[in-house]
Short mmCIF file of C-alpha atoms in Angstrom, two decimals:
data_model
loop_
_atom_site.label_atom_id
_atom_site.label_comp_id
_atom_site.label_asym_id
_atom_site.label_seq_id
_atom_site.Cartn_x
_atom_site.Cartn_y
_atom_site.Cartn_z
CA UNK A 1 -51.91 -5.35 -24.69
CA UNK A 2 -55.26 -7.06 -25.35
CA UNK A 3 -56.13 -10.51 -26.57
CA UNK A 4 -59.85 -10.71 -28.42
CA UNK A 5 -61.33 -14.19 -29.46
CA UNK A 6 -63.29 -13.67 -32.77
CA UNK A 7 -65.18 -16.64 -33.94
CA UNK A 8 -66.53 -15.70 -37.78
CA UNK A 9 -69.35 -18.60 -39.13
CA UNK A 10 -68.86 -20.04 -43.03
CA UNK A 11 -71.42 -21.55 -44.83
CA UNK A 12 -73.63 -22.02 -41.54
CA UNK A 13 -71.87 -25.52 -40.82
CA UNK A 14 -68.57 -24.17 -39.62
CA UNK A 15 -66.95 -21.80 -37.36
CA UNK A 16 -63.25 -19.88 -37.79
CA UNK A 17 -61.79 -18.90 -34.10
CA UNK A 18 -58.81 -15.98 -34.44
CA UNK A 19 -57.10 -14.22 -31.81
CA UNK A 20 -56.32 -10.58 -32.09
CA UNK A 21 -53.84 -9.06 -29.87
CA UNK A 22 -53.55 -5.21 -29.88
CA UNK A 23 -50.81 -3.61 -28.60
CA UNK A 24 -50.32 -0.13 -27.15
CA UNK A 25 -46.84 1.68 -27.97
CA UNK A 26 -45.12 3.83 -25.12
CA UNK A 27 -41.56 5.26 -24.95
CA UNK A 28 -39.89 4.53 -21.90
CA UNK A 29 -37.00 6.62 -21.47
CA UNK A 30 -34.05 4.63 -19.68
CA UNK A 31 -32.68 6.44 -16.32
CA UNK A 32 -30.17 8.75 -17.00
CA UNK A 33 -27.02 9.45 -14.75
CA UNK A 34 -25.99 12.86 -12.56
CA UNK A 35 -22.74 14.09 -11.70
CA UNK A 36 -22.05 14.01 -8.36
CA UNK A 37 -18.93 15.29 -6.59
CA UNK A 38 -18.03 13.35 -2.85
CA UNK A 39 -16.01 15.51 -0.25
CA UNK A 40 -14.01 13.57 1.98
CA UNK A 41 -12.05 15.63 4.90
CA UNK A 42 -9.74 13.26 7.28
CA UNK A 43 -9.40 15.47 10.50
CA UNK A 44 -8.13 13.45 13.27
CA UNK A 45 -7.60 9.79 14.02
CA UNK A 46 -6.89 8.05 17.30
CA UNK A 47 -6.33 4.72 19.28
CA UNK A 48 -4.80 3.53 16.19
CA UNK A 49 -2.69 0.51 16.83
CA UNK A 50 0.68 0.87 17.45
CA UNK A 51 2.59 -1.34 15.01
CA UNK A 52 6.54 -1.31 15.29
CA UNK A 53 9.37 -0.46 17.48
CA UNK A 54 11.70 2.38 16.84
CA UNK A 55 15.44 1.26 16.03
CA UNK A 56 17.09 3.48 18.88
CA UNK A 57 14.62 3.88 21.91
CA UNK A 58 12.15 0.82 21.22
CA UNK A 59 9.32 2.70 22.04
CA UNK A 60 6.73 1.67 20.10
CA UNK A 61 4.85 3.87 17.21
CA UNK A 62 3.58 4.06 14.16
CA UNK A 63 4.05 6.35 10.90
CA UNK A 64 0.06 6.95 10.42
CA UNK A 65 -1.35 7.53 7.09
CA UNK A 66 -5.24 6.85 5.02
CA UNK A 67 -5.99 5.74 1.77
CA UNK A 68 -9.58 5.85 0.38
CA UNK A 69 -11.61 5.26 -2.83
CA UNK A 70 -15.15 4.47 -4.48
CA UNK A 71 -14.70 1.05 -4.53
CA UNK A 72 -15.19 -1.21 -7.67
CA UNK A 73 -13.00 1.48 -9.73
CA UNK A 74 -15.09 4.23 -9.64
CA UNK A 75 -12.40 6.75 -9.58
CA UNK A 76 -8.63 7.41 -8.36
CA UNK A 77 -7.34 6.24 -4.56
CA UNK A 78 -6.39 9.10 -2.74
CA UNK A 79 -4.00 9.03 0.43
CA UNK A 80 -3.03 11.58 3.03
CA UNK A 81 0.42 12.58 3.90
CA UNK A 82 2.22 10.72 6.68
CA UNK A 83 1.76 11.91 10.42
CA UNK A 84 5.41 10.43 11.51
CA UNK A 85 6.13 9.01 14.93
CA UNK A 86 2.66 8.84 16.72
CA UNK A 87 3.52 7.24 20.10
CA UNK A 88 -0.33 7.69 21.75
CA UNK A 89 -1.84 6.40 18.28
CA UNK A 90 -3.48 9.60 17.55
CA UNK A 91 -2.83 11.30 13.61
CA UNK A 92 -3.46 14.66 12.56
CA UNK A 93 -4.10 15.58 8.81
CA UNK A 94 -6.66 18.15 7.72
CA UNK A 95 -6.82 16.30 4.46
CA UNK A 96 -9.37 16.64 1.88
CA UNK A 97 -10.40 14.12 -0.51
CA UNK A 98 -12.68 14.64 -4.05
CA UNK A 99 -14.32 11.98 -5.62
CA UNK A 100 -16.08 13.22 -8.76
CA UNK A 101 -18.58 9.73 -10.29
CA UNK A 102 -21.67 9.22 -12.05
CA UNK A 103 -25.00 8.21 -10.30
CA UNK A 104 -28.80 7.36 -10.83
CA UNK A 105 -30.74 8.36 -7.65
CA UNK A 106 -33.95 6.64 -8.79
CA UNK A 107 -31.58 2.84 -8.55
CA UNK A 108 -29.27 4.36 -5.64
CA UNK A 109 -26.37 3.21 -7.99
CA UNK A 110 -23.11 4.53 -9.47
CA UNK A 111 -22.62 4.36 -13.45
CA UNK A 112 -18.81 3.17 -14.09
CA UNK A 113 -17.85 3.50 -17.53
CA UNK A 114 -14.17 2.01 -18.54
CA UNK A 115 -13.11 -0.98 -20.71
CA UNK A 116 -13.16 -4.29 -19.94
CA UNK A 117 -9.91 -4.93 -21.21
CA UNK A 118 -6.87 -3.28 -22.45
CA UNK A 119 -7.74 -4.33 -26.35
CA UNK A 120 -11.50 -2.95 -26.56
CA UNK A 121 -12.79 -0.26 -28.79
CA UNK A 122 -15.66 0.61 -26.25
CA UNK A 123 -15.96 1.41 -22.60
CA UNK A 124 -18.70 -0.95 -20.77
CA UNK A 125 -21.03 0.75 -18.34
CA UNK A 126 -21.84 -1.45 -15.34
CA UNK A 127 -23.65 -0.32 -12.01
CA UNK A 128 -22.47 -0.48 -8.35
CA UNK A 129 -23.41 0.69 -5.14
CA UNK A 130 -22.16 3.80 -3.95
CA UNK A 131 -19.45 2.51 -1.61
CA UNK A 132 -16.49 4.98 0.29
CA UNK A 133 -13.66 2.06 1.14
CA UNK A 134 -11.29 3.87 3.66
CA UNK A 135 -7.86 1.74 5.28
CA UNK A 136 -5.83 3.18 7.77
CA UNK A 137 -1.78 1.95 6.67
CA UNK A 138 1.47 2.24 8.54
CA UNK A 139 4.31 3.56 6.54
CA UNK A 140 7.41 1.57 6.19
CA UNK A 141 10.48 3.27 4.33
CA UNK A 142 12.56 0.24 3.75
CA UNK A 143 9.62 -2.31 3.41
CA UNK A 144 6.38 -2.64 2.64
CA UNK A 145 3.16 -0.76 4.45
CA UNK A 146 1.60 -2.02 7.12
CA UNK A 147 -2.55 -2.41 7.37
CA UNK A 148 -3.62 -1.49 10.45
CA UNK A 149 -7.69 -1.74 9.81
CA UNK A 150 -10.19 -0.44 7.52
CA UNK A 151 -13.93 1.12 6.95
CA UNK A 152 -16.54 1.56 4.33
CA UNK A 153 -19.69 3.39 4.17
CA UNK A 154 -22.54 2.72 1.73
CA UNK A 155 -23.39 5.92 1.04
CA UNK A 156 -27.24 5.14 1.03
CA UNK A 157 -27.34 3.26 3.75
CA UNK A 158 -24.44 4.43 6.58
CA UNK A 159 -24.18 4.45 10.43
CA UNK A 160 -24.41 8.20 11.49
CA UNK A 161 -21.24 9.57 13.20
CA UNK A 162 -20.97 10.00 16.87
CA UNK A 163 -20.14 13.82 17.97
CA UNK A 164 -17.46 13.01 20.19
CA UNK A 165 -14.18 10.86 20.13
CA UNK A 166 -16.03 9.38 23.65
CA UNK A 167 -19.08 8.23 22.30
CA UNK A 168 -17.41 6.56 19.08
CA UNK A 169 -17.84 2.98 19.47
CA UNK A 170 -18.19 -0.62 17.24
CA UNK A 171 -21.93 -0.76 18.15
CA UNK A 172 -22.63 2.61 15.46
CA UNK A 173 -22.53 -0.81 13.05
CA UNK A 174 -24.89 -3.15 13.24
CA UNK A 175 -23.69 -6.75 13.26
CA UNK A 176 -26.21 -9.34 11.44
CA UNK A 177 -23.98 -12.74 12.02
CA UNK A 178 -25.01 -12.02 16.05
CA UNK A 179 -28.30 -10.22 16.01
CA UNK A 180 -27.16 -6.79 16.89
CA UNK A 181 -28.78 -3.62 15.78
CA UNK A 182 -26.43 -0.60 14.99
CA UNK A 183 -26.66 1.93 17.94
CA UNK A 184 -28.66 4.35 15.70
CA UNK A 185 -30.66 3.58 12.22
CA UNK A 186 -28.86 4.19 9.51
CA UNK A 187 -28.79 6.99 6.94
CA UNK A 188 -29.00 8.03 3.34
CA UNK A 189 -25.71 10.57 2.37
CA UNK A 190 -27.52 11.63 -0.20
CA UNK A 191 -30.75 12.87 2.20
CA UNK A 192 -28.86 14.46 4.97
CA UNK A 193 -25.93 15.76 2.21
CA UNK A 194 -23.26 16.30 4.79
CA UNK A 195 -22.46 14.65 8.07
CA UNK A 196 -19.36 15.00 10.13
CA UNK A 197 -18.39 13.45 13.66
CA UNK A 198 -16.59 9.90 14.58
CA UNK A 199 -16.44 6.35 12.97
CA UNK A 200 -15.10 3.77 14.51
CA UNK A 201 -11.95 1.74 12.56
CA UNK A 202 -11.97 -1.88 12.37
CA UNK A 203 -10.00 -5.07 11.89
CA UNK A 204 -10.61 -8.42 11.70
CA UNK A 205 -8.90 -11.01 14.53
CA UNK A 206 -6.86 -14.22 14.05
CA UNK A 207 -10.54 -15.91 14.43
CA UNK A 208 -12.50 -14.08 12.41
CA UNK A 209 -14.15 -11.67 14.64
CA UNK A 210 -14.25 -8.19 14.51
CA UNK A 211 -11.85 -6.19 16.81
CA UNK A 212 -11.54 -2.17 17.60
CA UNK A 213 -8.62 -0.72 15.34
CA UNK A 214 -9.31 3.06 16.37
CA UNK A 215 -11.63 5.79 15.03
CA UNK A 216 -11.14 8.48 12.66
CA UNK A 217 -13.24 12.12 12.78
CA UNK A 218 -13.96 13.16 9.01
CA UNK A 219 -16.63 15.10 7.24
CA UNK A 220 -18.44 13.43 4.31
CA UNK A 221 -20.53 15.85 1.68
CA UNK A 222 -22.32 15.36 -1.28
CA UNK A 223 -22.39 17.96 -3.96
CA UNK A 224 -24.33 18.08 -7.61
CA UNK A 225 -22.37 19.38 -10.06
CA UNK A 226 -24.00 22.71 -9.64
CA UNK A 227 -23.36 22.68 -6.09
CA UNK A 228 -19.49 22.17 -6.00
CA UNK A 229 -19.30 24.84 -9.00
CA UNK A 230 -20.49 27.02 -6.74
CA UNK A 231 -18.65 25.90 -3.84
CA UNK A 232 -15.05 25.23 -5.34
CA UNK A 233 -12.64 23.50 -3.34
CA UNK A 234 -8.93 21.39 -3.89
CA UNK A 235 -7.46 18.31 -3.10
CA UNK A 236 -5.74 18.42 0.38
CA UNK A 237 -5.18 22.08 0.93
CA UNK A 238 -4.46 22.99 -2.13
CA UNK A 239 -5.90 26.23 -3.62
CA UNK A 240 -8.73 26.87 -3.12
CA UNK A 241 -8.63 25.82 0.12
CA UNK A 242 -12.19 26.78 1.15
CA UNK A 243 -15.70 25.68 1.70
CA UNK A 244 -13.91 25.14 4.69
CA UNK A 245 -10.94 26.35 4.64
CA UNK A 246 -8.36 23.67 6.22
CA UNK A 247 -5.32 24.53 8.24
CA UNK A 248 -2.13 22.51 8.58
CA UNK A 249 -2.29 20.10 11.44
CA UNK A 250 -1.20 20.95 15.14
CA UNK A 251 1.05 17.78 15.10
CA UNK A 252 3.68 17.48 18.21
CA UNK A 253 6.90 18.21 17.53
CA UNK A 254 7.80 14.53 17.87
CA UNK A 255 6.13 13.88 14.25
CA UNK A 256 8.97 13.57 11.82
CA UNK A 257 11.11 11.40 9.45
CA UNK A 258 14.18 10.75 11.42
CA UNK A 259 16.64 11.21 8.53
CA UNK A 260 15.65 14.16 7.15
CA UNK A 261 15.78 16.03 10.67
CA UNK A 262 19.52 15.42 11.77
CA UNK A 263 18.85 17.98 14.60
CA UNK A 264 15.48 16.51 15.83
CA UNK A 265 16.42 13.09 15.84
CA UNK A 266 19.16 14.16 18.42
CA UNK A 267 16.69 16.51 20.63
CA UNK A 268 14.15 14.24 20.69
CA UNK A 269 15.07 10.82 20.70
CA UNK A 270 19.37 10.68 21.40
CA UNK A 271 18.91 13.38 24.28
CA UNK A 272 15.51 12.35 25.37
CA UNK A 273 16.53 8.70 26.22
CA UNK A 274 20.10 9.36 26.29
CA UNK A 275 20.98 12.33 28.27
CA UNK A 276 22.64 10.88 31.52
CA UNK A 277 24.58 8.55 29.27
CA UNK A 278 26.07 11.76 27.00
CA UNK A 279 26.54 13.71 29.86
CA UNK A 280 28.70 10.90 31.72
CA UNK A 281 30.54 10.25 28.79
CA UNK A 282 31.66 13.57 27.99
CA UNK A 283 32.66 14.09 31.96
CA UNK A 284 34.84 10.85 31.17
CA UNK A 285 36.85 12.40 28.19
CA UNK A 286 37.27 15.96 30.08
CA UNK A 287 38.91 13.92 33.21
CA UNK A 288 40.68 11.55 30.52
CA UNK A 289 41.82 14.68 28.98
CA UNK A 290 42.72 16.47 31.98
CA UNK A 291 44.88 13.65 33.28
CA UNK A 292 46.62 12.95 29.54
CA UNK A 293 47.42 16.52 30.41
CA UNK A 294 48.78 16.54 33.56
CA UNK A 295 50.28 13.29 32.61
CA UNK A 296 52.43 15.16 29.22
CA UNK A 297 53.29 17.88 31.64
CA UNK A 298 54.30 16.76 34.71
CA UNK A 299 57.86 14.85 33.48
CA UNK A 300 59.09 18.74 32.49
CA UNK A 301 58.04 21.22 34.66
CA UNK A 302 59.61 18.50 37.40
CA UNK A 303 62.85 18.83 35.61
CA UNK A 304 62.41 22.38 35.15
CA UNK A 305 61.69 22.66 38.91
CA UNK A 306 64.86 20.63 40.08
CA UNK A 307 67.12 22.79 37.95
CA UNK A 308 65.91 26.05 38.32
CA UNK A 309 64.40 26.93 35.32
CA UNK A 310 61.42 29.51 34.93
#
């Protein structure tokens, strides 16, 4: 753009002054979206709070499971399956997670296209930051879940995971409201492409603050398009279950929905916390029954005694 001043003289007594402004023309070509594909695997979870009693022992436990999503509707939620009866809060799932969505590298943003309402004609396109919202839930079968703490990563800009369940701590985030600096700087998902190891879980306290809620091990990837063509892969352990391959879950043989296990339920919590009390009761009814027997008996084979009688 340029601005000339061009004074032309008339008739020697006067002057005209015009400005010219030239302008250049360029195309600028507006930043166009990628498809992306994020690969969530839940492994392991542990020092997860315990949140209720159980009806016939009162030990206390909880029925473990995760839900997680892009947040700001970029996508589906997707939840594990239940790890029943954890008594030491640890889970065990093996659970894999894929988040297809839409995203501009140059703005570090996701594209969400969807309408704004349930009347319009045409889906709105807004941009959000790429952010991975993960809870951690207790299921309830008669009432509703219970929240037992939360995490979420923005994938640009995310604490790196610690290798071991040991080193996994709150101090992997920083904390701005008190000065501290995460434990390690923070990296870009979409630079290192795949990182797996332990996050801490968190909750917030009846004063605000932030307390411990456990820590989960999971592996987080990000594919292009091409890339998870290549490298094909299905929800939980579906088919096919590669790239890696995930095996069911070494859970004890505590872990299970009391109801549907009739057996179980009596091996491992009737017997388990009951076993002295069975045991005397059933001597009881053998010496009940023995003396109802003797009792029914006696009168005639005393008679039969007396008289004679074989």
């Amino acid at each position: 753009l340029c601005d000339v001043c061009v004074c032309v003289c008339v008739c020697l007594h006067a002057c005209v002054c015009m400005h010219v402004d030239a302008y250049v023309c360029a195309y600028v070509r507006p930043c166009v979206s990628c498809r992306f594909e994020l690969r969530v695997i839940i492994y392991n979870v542990a020092e997860i709070p315990l949140d209720e009693a159980a009806t016939l022992t009162g030990e206390m436990m909880s029925d473990i499971y995760l839900k997680g999503w892009l947040r700001d509707g970029a996508g589906k939620k997707h939840k594990t399956d239940v790890h029943y009866r954890s008594l030491n809060g640890e889970g065990n799932f093996n659970w894999r997670w894929i988040m297809p969505f839409e995203y501009i590298p140059a703005e570090k943003v996701m594209v969400i296209k969807k309408k704004a309402h349930f009347f319009s004609w045409d889906k709105t396109e807004t941009r959000r930051p790429a952010v991975l919202q993960l809870q951690v839930w207790d299921n309830d079968f008669f009432s509703l879940d219970d929240y037992l703490g939360a995490v979420e990563f923005n994938l640009c800009n995310m604490p790196p995971p610690a290798k071991t369940s040991g080193k996994c701590c709150q101090e992997q985030f920083g904390d701005p409201t008190i000065g501290r600096k995460p434990k390690k700087e923070y990296v870009n998902l979409f630079d290192s492409k795949r990182l797996k190891g332990w996050w801490p879980i968190r909750d917030i306290g009846p004063e605000g603050e932030i307390i411990h809620a456990g820590m989960a091990e999971m592996e987080l990837e990000i594919l292009t398009k091409d890339d998870s063509e290549a490298k094909p892969a299905g929800e939980s352990r579906d088919d096919p279950n590669l790239n890696p391959t995930l095996d069911p879950p070494n859970r004890p043989e505590t872990s299970f929905l009391w109801f549907t296990s009739p057996w179980k339920t009596f091996k491992y919590i009737i017997w388990k916390h009951y076993k002295w009390w069975i045991i005397g009761i059933l001597l009881l009814l053998l010496l009940g029954a023995a003396i109802a027997l003797f009792l029914y008996s006696a009168p005639g084979y005393s008679v039969r005694k007396a008289f004679g009688f074989n």
